[in-house]
């Protein structure tokens, strides 16, 4: 069989892109399996079984890699989890690869848990991951590619130095709370740094810092990179620079000549949400200081205010962007997951960058989603009268991409927000769409059944707050994703989600983009300032029986400035490993030279 070289890798990429498009077209014309109405058309999921955290996303030799926590034996989580692996040329169509590695040695014999990839200065990728060792304690391990000339990186080996970081009586780290190493970054002093999530017995969340010159010998720093009291265990931390001057991404080790801030994201086990802070990383002291501290209330900044956890970013050096993946768990009982034979999705990959205010992150579906767009509907300047509902005809409502922008003229008609209404999720949960209020609710009704027995609504409400300090009326924009009527099946978790959107409707339009994909509704409010992802399981609003509406249940009319909706074709999310277009290299030489 032909050996891989630069020119036939290029040819192979072209052919596999052609194949992906060809299969996409074929799949687009086929119908959803009626026995599997909740499988997605373009959100990543394995063919079957359990998946949780995204691990080690990267781009290597022009191929995107996604690893993920995967249980090959069933649809529920298991401690002896493995690193599932898929590859892609466009982050949309995916080829399934064999698991990168499984529990196999004393330092991970009870499980290969989450971790990250670091691309070394010589271009070689290396994985740091948490192993559950022979004593069921958490330790940090390394894995390296067996053959770095294989762009698909199908085989990984575990060097004999493992484990690289352990708990002991001296460091006092609890072996049950020591996991999920980040991508490492290189300091000016030539030393690598990495953080590992942890917590103390009295619920102080910790990003423990380790340093190394050679990536194999790691020493714990005296001080953690950051910690916060009463936050509990920090799972899956992510620490990365963002540019202060535009939406381009920044490489993780960059010192940022043109100005950078840093972002620390932690997944809190106590709430199962992903929180972020924006701040400064002091390279001399090796500590991170968040600009506004770590907000610990209901409106603390989160990457997503819905079903979303254990997210992780990577820097795409080809398209100069930072991309975010996040695990979107089921909202169904485990018995339903077992029956359908699978559990867990990944959110659609999002570009992530710092807003020009420097105060919040913006997220947007990666541009490659546009390759899936088919039939399009466009509306311009329509008045959405008080109490009205307009159907959007002409797109496949169960698998679509919808963008709509609203303008509200009579803002003074907004209801006054009660000072005690500080919890957006609670306000959304109290809202009853049949009760008309001032400005809103207005937005989209997605996955709606023909007779409206089922629907999921994603909407805004605008309130005013009488700010006495400067006698100026301030407006508060609330965004909700309401699943309470999403399914006739009452066994699912149908909690309503909500968050505030930091826009001023007196001079900004109120925009909403929603990706609909059978059992996932992923929404971006205010140009990506606020994201909410929901899982829904309609019994009736399936396939051609799903409908899409724009609605306004407020007492004042709202203008739709523009609405664009597209049918989305299905992506190839589990392409065949044995595709004839993927050439294999027969001889593989072990490579542990780092
Ligand atoms: O797969 C292990 C990695 O997953 C993380 C974060 O998601 O920790 C998960 C955790 O287990 C719980 O979460 C499972 C799904 O993620 C869930 O189904 C299971 O029932 C939970 O126990 O693993 C430990 C031990 O159970 C628990 O403390 C975590 O929340 C990540 O931290 C791991 O690397």
Coordinates of N, CA and C in Angstrom, one line a residue, residues 24 33 58 62 65 81 90 99 206 217-218 292 329 384 432 457 460 468 486 511 559 562:
X24 N -22.6 13.5 2.4 CA -23.5 14.5 3.0 C -24.8 14.6 2.1
X33 N -33.8 7.9 10.9 CA -34.3 6.6 11.3 C -35.4 6.8 12.3
X58 N -7.6 19.4 18.7 CA -6.4 20.0 18.0 C -6.6 19.9 16.5
X62 N -3.2 19.6 9.2 CA -4.4 19.9 8.4 C -5.6 19.1 8.8
X65 N -8.7 17.0 15.1 CA -8.9 15.8 16.0 C -9.8 16.1 17.1
X81 N -13.4 4.4 31.6 CA -13.7 5.1 30.4 C -12.4 5.2 29.5
X90 N -12.9 19.4 8.2 CA -13.6 20.7 8.2 C -14.4 20.9 9.5
X99 N -10.4 4.0 19.4 CA -10.1 4.7 20.6 C -8.6 5.0 20.6
X206 N -9.4 24.7 43.2 CA -8.0 25.0 43.0 C -7.6 24.6 41.5
X217 N 9.2 15.5 33.6 CA 9.5 15.7 35.0 C 8.8 17.0 35.4
X218 N 7.7 16.8 36.2 CA 6.9 17.9 36.6 C 7.0 18.2 38.1
X292 N -12.8 40.9 37.7 CA -13.9 41.2 38.6 C -14.1 40.1 39.7
X329 N -25.0 17.0 27.7 CA -25.6 15.7 28.3 C -27.0 15.5 27.9
X384 N -44.3 42.2 14.0 CA -44.8 41.1 14.8 C -45.7 41.7 15.8
X432 N -45.1 32.5 32.0 CA -46.0 31.6 31.3 C -46.4 32.3 30.0
X457 N -39.6 27.0 23.3 CA -39.5 28.4 22.9 C -38.2 29.0 23.4
X460 N -37.0 36.4 24.2 CA -36.5 37.5 25.0 C -37.6 38.2 25.8
X468 N -31.8 55.2 39.9 CA -31.9 56.6 40.4 C -30.6 57.3 40.4
X486 N -41.8 21.0 25.7 CA -41.0 20.4 24.6 C -41.4 19.0 24.3
X511 N -30.6 40.2 18.7 CA -30.5 39.1 17.8 C -30.5 37.7 18.4
X559 N -40.6 44.7 15.9 CA -40.3 44.6 14.5 C -39.3 43.5 14.3
X562 N -34.7 41.4 10.3 CA -34.4 40.4 9.3 C -34.6 39.0 9.9

